[in-house]
Coordinates of C-alpha atoms in Angstrom, one line a residue:
Chain A
M299 CA 130.0 157.9 97.1
A300 CA 127.9 154.9 96.7
S301 CA 126.0 156.0 99.7
T302 CA 125.3 159.4 98.2
L303 CA 122.9 158.1 95.7
L304 CA 120.9 156.6 98.4
E305 CA 119.8 159.8 99.8
E306 CA 119.1 160.9 96.3
R307 CA 117.0 157.9 95.6
A308 CA 115.3 158.2 99.0
A309 CA 114.1 161.6 97.7
A310 CA 111.9 159.7 95.3
L311 CA 110.7 157.4 97.9
P312 CA 107.3 158.8 98.9
A313 CA 106.1 158.5 95.4
A314 CA 107.5 155.0 95.0
A315 CA 106.2 153.7 98.3
S316 CA 102.7 155.3 98.3
L317 CA 101.4 153.6 95.2
T318 CA 100.7 149.9 95.5
P319 CA 101.3 149.2 91.9
S320 CA 98.8 146.9 90.3
P321 CA 101.4 144.4 89.0
R322 CA 102.0 143.3 92.6
R323 CA 98.4 142.7 93.3
R324 CA 98.1 140.8 90.1
A325 CA 101.3 138.9 91.0
R326 CA 99.4 136.9 93.6
R327 CA 96.5 136.2 91.4
A328 CA 98.6 135.0 88.6
G329 CA 100.5 132.7 90.9
V330 CA 103.9 134.4 90.3
V331 CA 106.0 133.4 93.3
A332 CA 108.8 135.4 94.8
P333 CA 110.0 133.2 97.7
W334 CA 110.7 135.0 101.0
W335 CA 114.1 133.4 101.3
F336 CA 115.5 135.5 98.4
V337 CA 115.9 138.3 100.9
A338 CA 117.7 136.2 103.5
P339 CA 121.4 136.7 102.4
A340 CA 120.9 140.5 102.0
V341 CA 119.2 140.8 105.4
A342 CA 121.8 138.6 107.1
I343 CA 124.8 140.7 105.9
Y344 CA 123.0 144.0 106.5
V345 CA 122.2 143.0 110.1
F346 CA 125.8 141.8 110.6
I347 CA 127.5 144.8 109.0
V348 CA 125.2 147.7 109.7
V349 CA 122.4 147.0 112.2
V350 CA 124.3 145.2 115.0
P351 CA 127.4 147.4 115.0
S352 CA 125.5 150.6 114.8
T353 CA 123.3 149.5 117.7
R354 CA 126.4 148.5 119.7
G355 CA 128.0 151.9 118.8
A356 CA 124.9 153.8 120.0
F357 CA 124.9 151.7 123.2
F358 CA 128.6 152.0 123.9
S359 CA 128.4 155.8 123.6
F360 CA 126.8 155.7 127.1
T361 CA 129.6 153.5 128.5
D362 CA 133.3 153.7 129.1
W363 CA 134.1 150.6 126.9
N364 CA 137.6 151.0 125.6
G365 CA 137.0 149.0 122.4
L366 CA 139.2 146.0 123.6
A367 CA 138.4 144.4 126.9
G368 CA 135.0 142.9 127.7
D369 CA 134.3 144.9 130.8
W370 CA 132.6 148.3 130.7
S371 CA 130.4 150.4 133.0
W372 CA 127.5 152.7 132.4
V373 CA 128.4 156.4 132.4
G374 CA 125.2 158.0 131.1
F375 CA 125.7 161.2 129.1
E376 CA 129.2 161.7 130.2
N377 CA 130.8 161.1 126.8
F378 CA 128.4 163.5 125.2
A379 CA 129.1 166.1 127.9
D380 CA 132.8 165.6 127.0
V381 CA 132.1 166.0 123.3
F382 CA 130.3 169.3 123.8
T383 CA 132.8 170.8 126.2
D384 CA 136.0 169.5 124.5
R385 CA 137.8 172.3 122.6
A386 CA 138.8 170.2 119.7
A387 CA 135.4 168.6 119.4
Q388 CA 133.7 172.1 119.5
A389 CA 136.1 173.2 116.7
A390 CA 135.4 170.1 114.7
L391 CA 131.6 170.5 115.0
W392 CA 131.7 174.1 114.0
N393 CA 134.2 173.5 111.1
T394 CA 132.1 170.6 109.8
L395 CA 128.9 172.7 109.8
V396 CA 130.7 175.7 108.1
L397 CA 132.3 173.4 105.5
A398 CA 129.0 171.6 104.8
V399 CA 127.0 174.8 104.4
L400 CA 129.6 176.6 102.3
C401 CA 130.2 173.7 100.1
T402 CA 126.5 173.2 99.6
V403 CA 125.9 176.9 98.6
I404 CA 128.9 177.4 96.4
Q405 CA 128.9 173.9 94.7
N406 CA 125.2 174.2 93.8
A407 CA 125.5 177.8 92.6
I408 CA 128.3 176.8 90.3
G409 CA 126.6 173.6 89.3
L410 CA 123.4 175.4 88.4
A411 CA 125.2 178.1 86.4
L412 CA 127.1 175.4 84.5
A413 CA 123.9 173.4 83.8
V414 CA 122.1 176.5 82.6
G415 CA 125.0 177.3 80.3
L416 CA 125.2 173.8 78.9
H417 CA 121.5 173.4 78.5
T418 CA 121.7 175.6 75.3
M419 CA 122.9 175.2 71.8
V420 CA 126.6 175.6 72.6
K421 CA 128.5 173.2 70.3
S422 CA 130.9 171.9 72.9
R423 CA 128.2 171.0 75.4
Y424 CA 128.9 167.3 75.4
I425 CA 132.6 167.5 75.8
L426 CA 132.3 170.2 78.4
R427 CA 129.9 168.1 80.4
V428 CA 132.6 165.3 80.5
V429 CA 135.3 167.8 81.6
F430 CA 133.2 169.3 84.4
F431 CA 132.2 165.8 85.7
A432 CA 135.7 164.3 85.5
P433 CA 136.7 165.4 89.1
V434 CA 133.7 163.6 90.5
V435 CA 135.2 160.2 89.7
L436 CA 138.7 161.2 90.8
T437 CA 139.7 159.7 94.2
P438 CA 139.0 162.4 96.8
L439 CA 142.3 161.7 98.6
V440 CA 144.2 162.2 95.3
S441 CA 142.4 165.5 94.5
G442 CA 143.2 166.6 98.0
Y443 CA 146.9 166.1 97.4
V444 CA 146.8 167.9 94.1
W445 CA 145.1 170.9 95.7
S446 CA 147.6 170.9 98.6
Y447 CA 150.3 171.3 95.9
L448 CA 148.4 174.0 94.0
L449 CA 147.8 175.9 97.2
S450 CA 151.3 175.6 98.7
P451 CA 153.1 178.9 99.4
N452 CA 155.0 178.7 96.1
G453 CA 152.3 176.8 94.4
T454 CA 150.4 177.4 91.2
V455 CA 147.6 179.5 92.7
N456 CA 150.1 182.0 94.2
E457 CA 152.2 182.0 91.0
V458 CA 149.2 182.9 88.9
L459 CA 148.3 185.7 91.4
R460 CA 151.8 187.1 91.2
G461 CA 151.8 186.8 87.4
L462 CA 148.6 188.8 87.3
G463 CA 150.2 191.5 89.4
L464 CA 148.0 190.5 92.4
G465 CA 150.9 189.3 94.5
F466 CA 149.5 191.0 97.6
L467 CA 146.7 188.4 97.5
A468 CA 149.0 185.4 97.7
Q469 CA 148.7 183.6 101.0
D470 CA 149.9 180.5 102.8
W471 CA 146.5 179.0 102.0
L472 CA 146.8 175.8 104.0
G473 CA 149.3 177.0 106.7
D474 CA 147.2 180.0 107.8
P475 CA 144.3 179.1 110.2
Q476 CA 142.4 182.0 108.7
Y477 CA 142.3 180.5 105.2
A478 CA 142.8 176.7 105.7
L479 CA 139.1 175.8 106.0
Y480 CA 138.1 177.9 103.0
S481 CA 140.9 176.2 101.0
V482 CA 139.4 172.8 101.8
V483 CA 136.0 174.1 100.7
A484 CA 137.5 175.2 97.4
A485 CA 138.9 171.7 96.7
V486 CA 135.6 170.0 97.7
V487 CA 133.6 172.4 95.5
W488 CA 136.0 171.8 92.5
Q489 CA 135.6 168.1 93.0
F490 CA 131.8 167.9 93.2
A491 CA 130.3 170.9 91.3
G492 CA 130.1 168.6 88.3
Y493 CA 127.8 166.3 90.2
S494 CA 125.4 169.1 91.0
M495 CA 125.6 170.2 87.4
V496 CA 124.6 166.8 86.1
I497 CA 121.6 166.6 88.5
F498 CA 120.5 170.1 87.5
L499 CA 120.9 169.2 83.8
A500 CA 118.6 166.2 84.3
G501 CA 116.1 168.6 86.0
L502 CA 116.3 171.2 83.2
Q503 CA 115.6 168.5 80.6
A504 CA 112.3 167.8 82.4
V505 CA 111.1 171.4 82.1
P506 CA 108.4 171.4 79.4
E507 CA 109.1 173.5 76.4
E508 CA 105.5 174.7 76.1
I509 CA 105.5 176.5 79.4
L510 CA 108.6 178.5 78.4
E511 CA 107.1 179.3 75.1
A512 CA 103.9 180.6 76.8
A513 CA 106.0 182.7 79.1
T514 CA 107.9 184.2 76.1
I515 CA 104.6 185.0 74.4
D516 CA 103.4 186.7 77.6
G517 CA 106.5 188.9 77.3
A518 CA 108.8 187.4 79.9
G519 CA 112.5 188.0 79.3
P520 CA 115.1 185.3 79.7
W521 CA 115.9 186.4 83.3
R522 CA 112.3 186.5 84.3
R523 CA 111.6 183.2 82.5
F524 CA 114.4 181.5 84.5
W525 CA 113.5 182.7 87.9
S526 CA 109.7 182.5 87.6
V527 CA 109.3 179.4 85.4
T528 CA 112.4 177.2 85.2
F529 CA 113.8 177.5 88.7
P530 CA 110.5 176.6 90.6
L531 CA 110.3 173.5 88.4
L532 CA 113.9 172.5 89.5
N533 CA 112.6 172.1 93.1
G534 CA 113.3 168.3 93.1
A535 CA 116.9 168.7 91.7
V536 CA 117.5 171.5 94.3
V537 CA 116.4 169.3 97.2
I538 CA 118.5 166.3 96.1
N539 CA 121.6 168.4 95.4
V540 CA 121.3 170.3 98.8
M541 CA 120.9 167.0 100.7
L542 CA 123.8 165.3 98.9
S543 CA 126.2 168.1 99.4
L544 CA 125.2 168.7 103.0
I545 CA 125.5 165.0 104.0
G546 CA 128.7 164.7 102.0
G547 CA 130.1 167.7 103.9
L548 CA 129.1 166.4 107.3
K549 CA 131.1 163.2 106.5
Q550 CA 134.1 165.1 105.1
F551 CA 137.4 163.2 105.7
D552 CA 139.5 162.4 102.7
Q553 CA 140.3 165.8 101.4
V554 CA 141.0 167.2 104.9
V555 CA 143.5 164.3 105.6
A556 CA 145.3 165.0 102.3
M557 CA 145.4 168.8 102.5
T558 CA 145.8 169.7 106.2
G559 CA 145.5 166.6 108.4
G560 CA 143.0 168.8 110.4
G561 CA 145.5 171.6 111.1
P562 CA 146.9 174.1 111.5
G563 CA 145.9 173.6 115.2
T564 CA 142.3 172.5 114.9
A565 CA 141.4 174.9 112.0
T566 CA 140.2 172.2 109.7
E567 CA 139.4 169.4 112.1
T568 CA 136.1 167.7 111.1
I569 CA 133.9 165.3 112.9
S570 CA 135.3 162.4 110.8
T571 CA 139.0 163.3 111.3
L572 CA 138.4 163.6 115.1
I573 CA 136.6 160.3 115.2
Y574 CA 139.5 158.7 113.5
K575 CA 142.2 160.4 115.7
N576 CA 140.4 159.6 118.9
A577 CA 139.6 156.0 118.2
F578 CA 142.8 154.9 116.4
L579 CA 145.5 157.2 117.5
L580 CA 144.5 158.3 121.0
G581 CA 142.5 155.3 122.1
E582 CA 139.7 157.6 123.3
Y583 CA 137.1 155.1 122.2
P584 CA 133.9 156.2 124.1
F585 CA 134.5 159.8 123.0
S586 CA 134.8 158.7 119.4
V587 CA 131.6 156.7 119.4
A588 CA 129.7 159.6 121.0
L589 CA 131.0 161.8 118.2
A590 CA 129.8 159.3 115.7
V591 CA 126.3 159.3 117.3
V592 CA 126.2 163.1 117.1
M593 CA 127.1 162.8 113.4
T594 CA 124.3 160.2 112.9
I595 CA 121.8 162.5 114.6
L596 CA 122.8 165.4 112.3
I597 CA 122.5 163.3 109.2
A598 CA 119.2 161.6 110.2
G599 CA 117.7 165.0 111.2
L600 CA 118.6 166.4 107.8
S601 CA 117.2 163.4 106.0
A602 CA 114.0 163.8 107.9
I603 CA 113.7 167.4 106.9
Q604 CA 114.4 166.4 103.3
Y605 CA 111.7 163.7 103.5
R606 CA 109.2 166.3 104.6
L607 CA 110.2 168.7 101.8
T608 CA 109.9 166.0 99.2
L609 CA 106.5 165.0 100.6
R610 CA 105.3 168.6 100.4
K611 CA 106.5 168.8 96.8
A612 CA 104.7 165.6 95.9
S613 CA 101.3 166.7 97.3
Chain B
M218 CA 116.0 175.4 74.9
Q219 CA 116.6 177.7 72.0
T220 CA 117.2 176.2 68.6
R221 CA 119.3 178.8 66.8
Y222 CA 123.0 179.5 67.3
T223 CA 123.1 183.3 68.0
G224 CA 125.7 185.8 69.0
L225 CA 124.8 185.3 72.6
T226 CA 125.3 181.5 72.2
L227 CA 128.8 182.2 70.9
V228 CA 129.6 184.4 74.0
R229 CA 128.3 181.6 76.2
E230 CA 130.4 179.1 74.4
I231 CA 133.6 181.1 74.9
V232 CA 132.9 181.7 78.6
L233 CA 132.1 178.0 79.2
I234 CA 135.2 176.8 77.4
G235 CA 137.3 179.3 79.5
V236 CA 135.8 177.9 82.7
A237 CA 136.4 174.4 81.5
V238 CA 140.1 175.0 80.8
V239 CA 140.5 176.4 84.4
W240 CA 138.5 173.5 85.7
F241 CA 140.8 171.0 84.0
I242 CA 144.0 172.6 85.3
P243 CA 144.3 170.5 88.5
I244 CA 144.1 167.3 86.4
L245 CA 146.6 168.6 83.9
A246 CA 148.9 169.8 86.6
L247 CA 148.8 166.3 88.1
V248 CA 149.9 164.6 84.9
N249 CA 152.3 167.4 83.9
V250 CA 154.2 167.5 87.2
S251 CA 154.5 163.7 87.2
L252 CA 156.4 163.9 83.9
K253 CA 159.1 166.2 85.3
P254 CA 162.5 165.2 86.8
S255 CA 162.0 164.5 90.5
N256 CA 164.2 167.4 91.5
S257 CA 162.3 169.9 89.3
Q258 CA 161.2 173.1 91.0
T259 CA 159.3 174.6 88.0
N260 CA 155.7 175.3 88.5
A261 CA 152.8 173.3 87.3
L262 CA 152.0 175.5 84.3
T263 CA 155.5 175.0 82.7
F264 CA 155.2 172.2 80.3
A265 CA 157.2 169.1 81.1
W266 CA 159.4 168.8 78.0
P267 CA 161.0 166.5 77.3
P268 CA 158.7 164.3 79.5
T269 CA 160.5 161.7 81.7
F270 CA 158.9 158.6 83.0
E271 CA 161.5 157.9 85.7
N272 CA 159.1 158.8 88.5
Y273 CA 156.7 156.2 87.4
G274 CA 159.1 153.3 87.8
R275 CA 160.2 154.6 91.2
A276 CA 156.7 155.3 92.5
W277 CA 155.6 151.8 91.3
E278 CA 158.4 150.2 93.3
E279 CA 158.4 152.4 96.4
A280 CA 154.7 152.4 97.0
S281 CA 154.2 148.8 96.0
L282 CA 151.5 150.0 93.6
G283 CA 151.3 146.7 91.7
A284 CA 150.1 144.9 94.8
A285 CA 147.8 147.9 95.8
L286 CA 146.1 148.0 92.4
M287 CA 145.7 144.3 92.5
N288 CA 144.1 144.6 96.0
S289 CA 141.8 147.4 94.9
T290 CA 140.8 145.4 91.9
I291 CA 140.0 142.3 93.9
V292 CA 138.0 144.3 96.5
A293 CA 136.0 146.1 93.8
V294 CA 135.3 143.1 91.6
V295 CA 134.4 140.7 94.4
S296 CA 132.3 143.3 96.3
I297 CA 130.4 144.3 93.3
A298 CA 129.7 140.7 92.2
F299 CA 128.2 140.0 95.6
I300 CA 126.4 143.3 95.7
V301 CA 124.7 142.7 92.4
A302 CA 123.8 139.1 93.1
I303 CA 122.5 139.6 96.7
S304 CA 120.6 142.8 96.2
A305 CA 119.0 141.8 92.9
L306 CA 117.8 138.6 94.5
A307 CA 116.5 140.3 97.6
S308 CA 114.7 143.0 95.6
Y309 CA 112.5 140.4 93.8
P310 CA 110.2 139.5 96.7
L311 CA 110.4 143.1 98.0
A312 CA 109.0 144.3 94.7
R313 CA 106.4 141.5 94.1
V314 CA 105.1 140.5 97.5
T315 CA 102.5 142.8 99.0
R316 CA 102.6 141.3 102.5
A317 CA 103.5 143.3 105.5
W318 CA 106.8 141.5 106.1
S319 CA 108.0 142.5 102.6
R320 CA 107.1 146.2 103.2
W321 CA 108.8 146.3 106.6
T322 CA 111.9 144.6 105.4
F323 CA 112.1 147.2 102.7
Y324 CA 111.7 150.1 105.2
G325 CA 114.2 148.5 107.5
L326 CA 116.8 148.4 104.7
L327 CA 116.0 152.0 103.8
G328 CA 116.8 153.0 107.3
G329 CA 120.4 152.2 106.5
L330 CA 120.5 155.3 104.3
L331 CA 120.4 157.4 107.4
I332 CA 123.3 155.8 109.2
P333 CA 126.8 157.0 108.4
A334 CA 129.4 154.2 108.2
Q335 CA 131.5 156.0 110.9
L336 CA 129.0 154.7 113.6
A337 CA 129.2 151.0 112.6
L338 CA 132.9 151.0 111.8
L339 CA 134.2 151.4 115.3
P340 CA 132.3 148.5 117.0
L341 CA 132.8 146.4 113.8
Y342 CA 136.6 146.8 114.3
S343 CA 136.6 144.6 117.4
T344 CA 134.3 142.1 115.8
M345 CA 136.6 141.8 112.8
R346 CA 139.5 141.4 115.0
D347 CA 137.8 138.7 117.0
I348 CA 136.9 136.6 113.9
G349 CA 140.4 137.2 112.5
L350 CA 139.5 139.2 109.5
L351 CA 141.3 142.4 110.5
G352 CA 143.9 143.3 107.8
S353 CA 142.3 140.9 105.3
L354 CA 140.6 142.1 102.1
W355 CA 137.5 140.2 103.2
S356 CA 136.9 142.6 106.0
V357 CA 136.6 145.5 103.5
I358 CA 134.6 143.4 101.1
L359 CA 132.1 142.4 103.7
I360 CA 131.7 146.0 104.8
N361 CA 131.3 147.2 101.2
I362 CA 128.5 144.6 100.6
G363 CA 126.7 145.5 103.9
T364 CA 126.8 149.2 103.4
A365 CA 125.8 149.0 99.7
M366 CA 122.7 146.9 100.4
P367 CA 120.2 149.7 101.2
F368 CA 120.9 151.8 98.1
S369 CA 121.3 148.9 95.7
I370 CA 118.1 147.2 96.9
F371 CA 116.2 150.4 96.7
L372 CA 117.3 150.9 93.1
Y373 CA 116.5 147.3 92.1
T374 CA 113.1 147.2 93.9
T375 CA 111.8 150.4 92.4
F376 CA 113.0 149.2 89.0
M377 CA 111.3 145.8 89.3
R378 CA 108.0 147.3 90.5
D379 CA 107.7 148.9 87.0
L380 CA 108.3 145.6 85.2
P381 CA 105.2 144.2 83.5
L382 CA 104.3 140.8 85.0
D383 CA 103.6 139.1 81.6
Y384 CA 107.1 137.8 81.3
E385 CA 107.0 136.1 84.6
E386 CA 103.6 134.7 83.9
A387 CA 104.8 133.3 80.7
A388 CA 107.7 131.7 82.4
L389 CA 105.4 130.2 85.0
L390 CA 103.2 128.7 82.2
D391 CA 106.3 127.2 80.7
G392 CA 106.9 125.4 84.0
C393 CA 109.7 127.6 85.4
G394 CA 110.2 127.6 89.2
P395 CA 110.8 130.9 91.0
V396 CA 114.6 130.5 90.9
R397 CA 114.7 129.7 87.2
S398 CA 112.2 132.4 86.4
F399 CA 114.3 134.9 88.3
L400 CA 117.6 133.9 86.7
S401 CA 116.4 133.6 83.1
V402 CA 113.6 136.2 83.0
V403 CA 113.7 138.9 85.7
F404 CA 117.5 139.4 86.1
P405 CA 118.1 140.0 82.4
L406 CA 115.2 142.5 82.3
V407 CA 116.7 144.7 85.1
R408 CA 120.0 145.2 83.2
P409 CA 119.7 149.0 83.3
A410 CA 119.5 148.9 87.1
T411 CA 122.4 146.5 87.2
G412 CA 124.5 148.9 85.2
T413 CA 123.7 151.8 87.6
V414 CA 124.5 149.6 90.6
I415 CA 127.8 148.6 89.1
I416 CA 128.9 152.1 88.1
L417 CA 128.0 153.9 91.3
N418 CA 129.5 151.2 93.5
L419 CA 132.7 151.0 91.4
V420 CA 133.4 154.7 91.7
G421 CA 132.6 154.6 95.4
I422 CA 134.6 151.5 96.2
W423 CA 137.6 152.3 94.1
N424 CA 138.0 155.8 95.7
E425 CA 137.1 154.7 99.3
F426 CA 139.7 155.7 101.9
F427 CA 138.2 155.7 105.4
T428 CA 137.2 152.0 105.7
P429 CA 140.4 150.5 104.1
L430 CA 142.5 152.9 106.2
L431 CA 141.0 151.5 109.4
Y432 CA 140.9 147.9 108.4
L433 CA 143.9 147.4 106.2
S434 CA 146.7 149.9 107.1
G435 CA 149.9 148.2 108.1
S436 CA 148.7 144.8 107.0
G437 CA 150.5 144.6 103.7
N438 CA 147.1 144.4 102.1
A439 CA 146.6 148.1 101.3
T440 CA 144.3 149.2 98.5
A441 CA 145.4 152.0 96.2
P442 CA 144.3 155.0 98.3
V443 CA 145.9 153.5 101.5
A444 CA 149.2 152.8 99.7
I445 CA 149.2 156.3 98.3
Y446 CA 148.6 157.7 101.8
S447 CA 151.6 156.1 103.3
F448 CA 153.7 156.8 100.2
V449 CA 152.9 160.5 100.3
S450 CA 153.7 160.8 104.0
Q451 CA 157.2 159.4 103.1
Y452 CA 157.9 161.7 100.2
V453 CA 155.8 164.7 101.0
T454 CA 157.7 167.3 99.1
V455 CA 159.0 165.3 96.1
W456 CA 156.0 166.3 94.1
P457 CA 156.9 164.8 90.7
L458 CA 157.5 161.4 92.4
V459 CA 154.3 161.7 94.5
F460 CA 152.2 162.8 91.5
A461 CA 153.4 159.8 89.5
G462 CA 152.1 157.5 92.2
L463 CA 148.8 159.5 92.3
V464 CA 148.4 159.2 88.5
I465 CA 149.0 155.4 88.6
S466 CA 146.4 155.0 91.3
V467 CA 143.7 156.9 89.3
I468 CA 144.4 155.6 85.8
P469 CA 142.0 152.7 86.1
I470 CA 139.0 154.7 87.4
L471 CA 139.6 157.6 84.9
A472 CA 140.0 155.0 82.1
V473 CA 136.6 153.6 83.0
Y474 CA 135.1 157.1 83.2
F475 CA 136.4 158.3 79.8
S476 CA 135.5 155.2 77.9
L477 CA 132.0 154.9 79.4
Q478 CA 131.4 158.6 80.3
K479 CA 127.9 158.5 78.9
Y480 CA 126.8 155.7 81.1
V481 CA 128.7 156.9 84.2
I482 CA 127.1 160.4 84.0
K483 CA 123.7 158.8 83.3
G484 CA 124.1 156.5 86.3
F485 CA 124.9 159.5 88.6
A486 CA 122.0 161.6 87.3
G487 CA 119.6 158.7 87.3
G488 CA 118.5 159.3 90.9
L489 CA 116.2 162.0 89.8
K490 CA 113.4 159.9 88.3
G491 CA 113.1 157.5 91.2

């Protein structure tokens, strides 16, 4: 989670980086000193924990290093060929993309609807905001377990369906490969829709009143006002939300482990669960590292697209 | 934003409250089921009455939750103390120095935003084993600090760039050295950024599962999610017992949330303004 805000902050980066604020130029003139060695501890730990291991990981993805012994030999793209031909890995890549895209669309649609509803005079808006955001701080592993209970064959969801006379809709939500992935999507959406809502609410608060009033005077109805005036101004919130949920979806691990463990079969296997299984249960270390590199490329690619979008917005 | 409470607003209110009730069911079910006798087969929507706390004692014992909560607390507090100190300190020259090295260090750190932890965690595993930190809380603490650097430094640096220089100049005139002026002038001024850094990292670190699962499982040093994971695989169908364990593990983070909800929500939404 902590890493999620990064991407969000990075969205604001072009604006922050492009201005050389005058205080800094004045800093030198005034003799204000910020010694270079202040950055040393941060850089040291960052290099040790992030830079070096990631570089080694990328390097080892082209070797047959088993994670233990010191000897390894160069195998070129063999591990990547394995990743793209392996049945389980293909399933995991596909599932992860489906999960990330579905979560992004549904979570943000719900988040936007809730934000628009709460950005009105409803008396309970503050307490409702707290309720909808509560799942965001809940441990994802825990919410996964709760959902696996709610979605079990005789669980609450099926009970409610039967109670409503919709018994024919009851399913073995997590045991049926047809529905398992969608069930995970539902749990993830429930957990994070409140996050999207909060970001959209912040965006809505930044929409100037005058523009909306002008649109009203010009005879635009509420529907028209929303789609032609408000929504285009939410561009920044949309970009941030889409990025956050896409990247979160690509890394999905906790809920899947709690709800299905990747099953039934490979129906809910994700890139992260497969990395874990191959490295720590099967000892297929090179395969795991190659998968992690594929994941990094996906995430970096998305971030690059987002950066371009944000730049376009800024200009 | 309209200013009058109309009939339409009332309809909205009713619909939203309805959705909120449904939204809260999983959390209510979690607490409700945990208060039932462990052999209870009733569904989550039947109220647990009279409530029983027998599951809590058992879950506490069987999952060693006391130790796990202690470990989670140590990991969170120590990680966050270091994250705040190291990233605030590093951000000062990054915000104030206009030289190329400062700019490139900043970009280099931001590059960390693109790298998922999964890539670094596998090679780090062998390093941690070689230096004997595997299974120790320090391995997870170090990883937390390293992975939190990019975001925390980004937050502090953008915040410090907007600080007026006058305070530092005044400190300089009063004869403060850079360290003194950072500690007594700059750091107190960036308190809002510190609050956001603490909140976001606290939620992230408390709930984290992937890293502690890799580095702590089987070591007797499990954090709450890892302890819960092995507990659930043992008692998978005894839901009331399992749920009591789950509730215990999330009480601290939910307590923080409900008592500081305004700040928590603001911290999460704060990314918008850059």
